[in-house]
C-alpha atoms as one frame of an Amber mdcrd trajectory, in Angstrom:
protein
  35.439  54.823 -22.432  33.685  58.181 -22.573  30.485  56.634 -21.224  32.385
  55.162 -18.274  33.929  58.567 -17.568  30.512  60.254 -17.652  29.102  57.565
 -15.335  31.878  58.169 -12.822  31.376  61.933 -12.977  27.626  61.650 -12.445
  28.059  59.313  -9.463  31.208  60.815  -7.967  29.451  61.740  -4.704  28.248
  58.180  -4.164  31.579  56.712  -5.079  33.425  59.098  -2.776  31.092  58.299
   0.095  31.494  54.550  -0.419  35.253  54.829  -0.586  35.576  56.992   2.529
  33.124  54.778   4.434  35.093  51.655   3.529  38.392  53.258   4.562  36.902
  54.531   7.831  35.420  51.144   8.650  38.725  49.412   7.899  40.635  51.844
  10.142  38.120  51.551  12.945  37.996  47.760  12.887  41.783  47.537  12.930
  42.112  49.987  15.814  43.277  48.441  19.098  41.334  50.946  21.196  39.211
  49.113  23.862  36.164  51.073  22.776  36.558  49.705  19.258  36.605  46.180
  20.623  33.147  46.800  22.075  31.951  48.208  18.753  33.410  45.239  16.883
  31.650  42.868  19.289  28.314  44.632  18.810  28.844  44.659  15.060  29.543
  40.945  15.081  26.376  40.298  17.103  24.346  42.410  14.689  25.739  40.591
  11.663  25.080  37.240  13.339  21.491  38.243  14.180  20.832  39.415  10.630
  22.442  36.300   9.171  20.659  33.783  11.446  17.383  33.640   9.418  19.355
  33.098   6.234  21.391  30.373   7.934  18.175  28.766   9.265  16.602  28.733
   5.777  19.752  27.243   4.277  19.735  24.616   7.043  16.118  23.686   6.245
  16.960  23.400   2.574  19.933  21.192   3.412  17.810  18.990   5.700  15.135
  18.601   3.033  17.735  17.547   0.492  19.332  15.192   3.003  15.928  13.645
   3.821  15.229  13.170   0.131  18.543  11.381  -0.345  17.901   9.243   2.736
  14.443   8.274   1.438  15.915   7.313  -1.917  18.668   5.262  -0.264  16.139
   3.614   2.049  13.956   2.636  -0.897  16.972   1.310  -2.793  18.113  -0.747
   0.191  14.587  -2.099   0.710  14.407  -3.197  -2.912  17.835  -4.816  -2.685
  16.841  -6.626   0.523  13.585  -7.833  -1.030  15.484  -9.064  -4.072  17.994
 -10.913  -1.882  15.197 -12.509   0.144  13.441 -13.638  -3.040  16.683 -15.091
  -4.366  17.259 -16.897  -1.063  13.720 -18.283  -1.155  14.134 -19.418  -4.754
  17.480 -20.998  -3.913  15.905 -22.901  -0.990  13.117 -24.183  -3.245  15.613
 -25.370  -5.851  17.731 -27.067  -3.180  14.651 -28.847  -1.793  13.705 -29.991
  -5.291  17.213 -31.290  -5.948  17.255 -33.247  -2.682  13.776 -34.634  -3.351
  14.715 -35.718  -6.871  17.785 -37.530  -5.541  15.803 -39.403  -2.899  12.694
 -40.468  -4.809  12.316 -43.512  -7.044   9.777 -41.750  -9.254  10.599 -40.530
 -12.742  10.171 -36.764 -12.503  10.236 -33.857 -14.920  11.085 -30.501 -13.292
   9.148 -27.454 -14.455   8.939 -23.728 -13.794   5.637 -21.984 -13.087   5.368
 -19.262 -15.730   1.836 -17.969 -15.228  -1.519 -18.432 -13.593  -4.215 -20.304
 -15.466  -6.262 -18.375 -17.999  -9.596 -20.141 -17.430 -11.862 -18.109 -15.092
 -13.750 -21.156 -13.757 -10.632 -23.162 -12.927  -7.819 -22.586 -10.440  -4.722
 -23.524 -12.376  -1.154 -22.637 -13.307   0.884 -22.789 -16.512   4.229 -24.625
 -16.494   7.005 -24.452 -19.089   7.077 -28.138 -20.154   4.794 -29.993 -22.566
   4.406 -32.960 -24.854   7.975 -32.669 -26.190   9.124 -33.299 -22.605   6.987
 -36.425 -22.240   3.964 -34.843 -20.527   0.439 -36.139 -20.920  -2.927 -35.208
 -19.444  -3.721 -36.498 -15.939  -0.193 -36.726 -14.603   0.488 -35.877 -10.959
   2.199 -32.544 -10.205   3.957 -31.953  -6.900   6.695 -30.066  -5.105   9.218
 -31.456  -2.640   6.569 -30.872   0.058   3.694 -32.682  -1.598   0.925 -32.815
  -4.208  -0.317 -29.580  -5.763  -2.446 -30.850  -8.670  -2.518 -32.640 -12.008
  -1.947 -31.830 -15.681  -5.141 -31.262 -17.675  -4.115 -29.603 -20.946  -0.834
 -30.277 -22.724   0.827 -28.120 -25.351   4.083 -28.674 -27.140   6.157 -26.555
 -24.742   3.688 -25.596 -21.980   0.933 -27.232 -19.963  -1.958 -26.285 -17.674
  -2.083 -27.771 -14.187  -5.318 -27.920 -12.189  -4.517 -27.027  -8.576  -5.615
 -29.025  -5.570  -7.287 -25.819  -4.323  -9.799 -25.844  -7.203 -13.332 -26.548
  -5.927 -13.813 -29.292  -8.512 -10.609 -31.114  -7.592 -10.861 -34.479  -5.821
  -8.113 -36.840  -4.692  -8.199 -40.158  -2.856  -6.058 -40.002   0.283  -4.934
 -42.173   3.181  -4.520 -41.043   6.806  -1.546 -42.481   8.671  -1.061 -44.363
  10.929  -4.734 -45.429  10.972  -4.718 -46.229   7.206  -8.230 -44.760   6.904
  -9.049 -43.602   3.376 -11.328 -40.922   2.019 -11.831 -38.276  -0.647 -10.123
 -34.927  -0.125 -11.502 -31.664  -1.483 -10.707 -28.004  -0.941 -13.068 -25.984
   1.284 -11.189 -22.653   1.433  -9.019 -20.525   3.761  -6.067 -22.864   3.382
  -8.043 -25.900   4.556  -9.055 -29.093   2.747 -11.534 -31.703   3.977 -11.628
 -35.499   3.868 -15.075 -37.059   3.808 -16.345 -40.628   3.975 -14.064 -41.546
   6.867 -15.686 -44.079   9.273 -16.449 -42.774  12.779 -14.832 -45.745  14.482
 -11.379 -44.913  13.063  -8.956 -43.303  15.517  -7.627 -40.115  13.911  -5.599
 -37.428  15.699  -4.468 -33.907  14.896  -1.054 -34.050  13.246  -1.595 -37.396
  11.529   0.014 -37.567   8.095  -2.178 -37.498   4.971  -0.843 -39.088   1.762
  -2.209 -40.290  -1.551  -3.981 -43.658  -1.174  -2.832 -45.305  -4.398  -6.455
 -45.909  -5.467  -5.881 -43.835  -8.575  -4.311 -44.118 -11.988  -2.877 -40.613
 -11.547  -1.243 -40.580  -8.118   1.072 -43.301  -6.821   0.601 -44.211  -3.173
   2.488 -42.345  -0.479   2.771 -38.863  -1.976   2.545 -36.240   0.822  -0.663
 -34.188   0.844  -0.862 -32.597   4.287  -1.542 -33.129   7.983  -4.753 -33.504
   9.990  -5.847 -30.176  11.468  -9.163 -31.193  13.019 -11.715 -34.005  13.320
 -15.503 -33.759  13.706 -18.394 -36.214  13.533 -20.856 -35.856  10.669 -24.426
 -35.572  11.966 -26.812 -38.319  10.962 -24.025 -40.353   9.422 -21.574 -43.105
  10.306 -18.738 -40.986   8.901 -16.582 -38.177  10.252 -15.071 -35.111   8.599
 -11.348 -34.550   8.772  -9.831 -31.118   8.151  -6.380 -31.032   6.586  -3.651
 -28.410   6.349  -2.011 -28.920   2.964   1.747 -29.355   2.834   2.205 -26.631
   0.222   1.592 -22.926   0.371  -0.296 -22.670  -2.902   0.581 -18.987  -3.340
   4.378 -19.105  -3.189   5.904 -22.001  -5.128   7.773 -21.361  -8.388   9.030
 -24.820  -9.340   7.242 -28.165  -9.567   7.744 -31.779 -10.627   5.565 -33.747
 -13.020   5.518 -37.504 -12.457   6.261 -39.007 -15.860   6.242 -42.626 -14.658
   4.391 -43.801 -11.560   5.242 -47.489 -11.408   7.018 -47.043  -8.057   5.485
 -46.089  -4.746   6.987 -43.571  -2.421   9.045 -44.895   0.493
């Protein structure tokens, strides 16, 4: 208490000045004299001018925070939209598989693609079914759109599938409606090629390409793709046929394995 008293005594001049200034300002600002109105207006303008930089800085800080929140919300919404689109795509694939399974006469085993193949010299995928599900090596693998490959290595609960896009993959196919046959192989950039097709066969862009049935692996009539181009092979009696495959080999998640192939496709 004594220290407070000494502090007040030492600073009595400052305290007195502050008190009298506050009282004077209060009396002046509450005076209805027209001259005081002018002073109050000028004072208000001065305070506003002094406060404007502070207000501007606060506004920038608020905008930065608002932009940060908007960026976060935008990212969250983008992720939610991407997730919804992926779910819709997966749902469409499952619906196509269900419809295909209902319509076909083949005995099929559905499977989920769980990984890419682990062999560096082979384009392949790993599926989550194996010998306990009735799988064996050299069984046809397809989606509702068409052939994608064949089983090559079978485990108890997982299997490796060689893709049709592997450079060493070959499949005997038939071109409809001409019924010309040939051997299809992958040449890259989403295109496969059929060789050993006679030049005198009438083939047009858009013709359907299916499995020929000349194989112990693939029953006849499985969709493979459509003709994308035809060219004559120099110095030969054959022509080359380019094919767009039915499947996008980068986007499927579910496949079928043909367990029994005693029936042909309709």
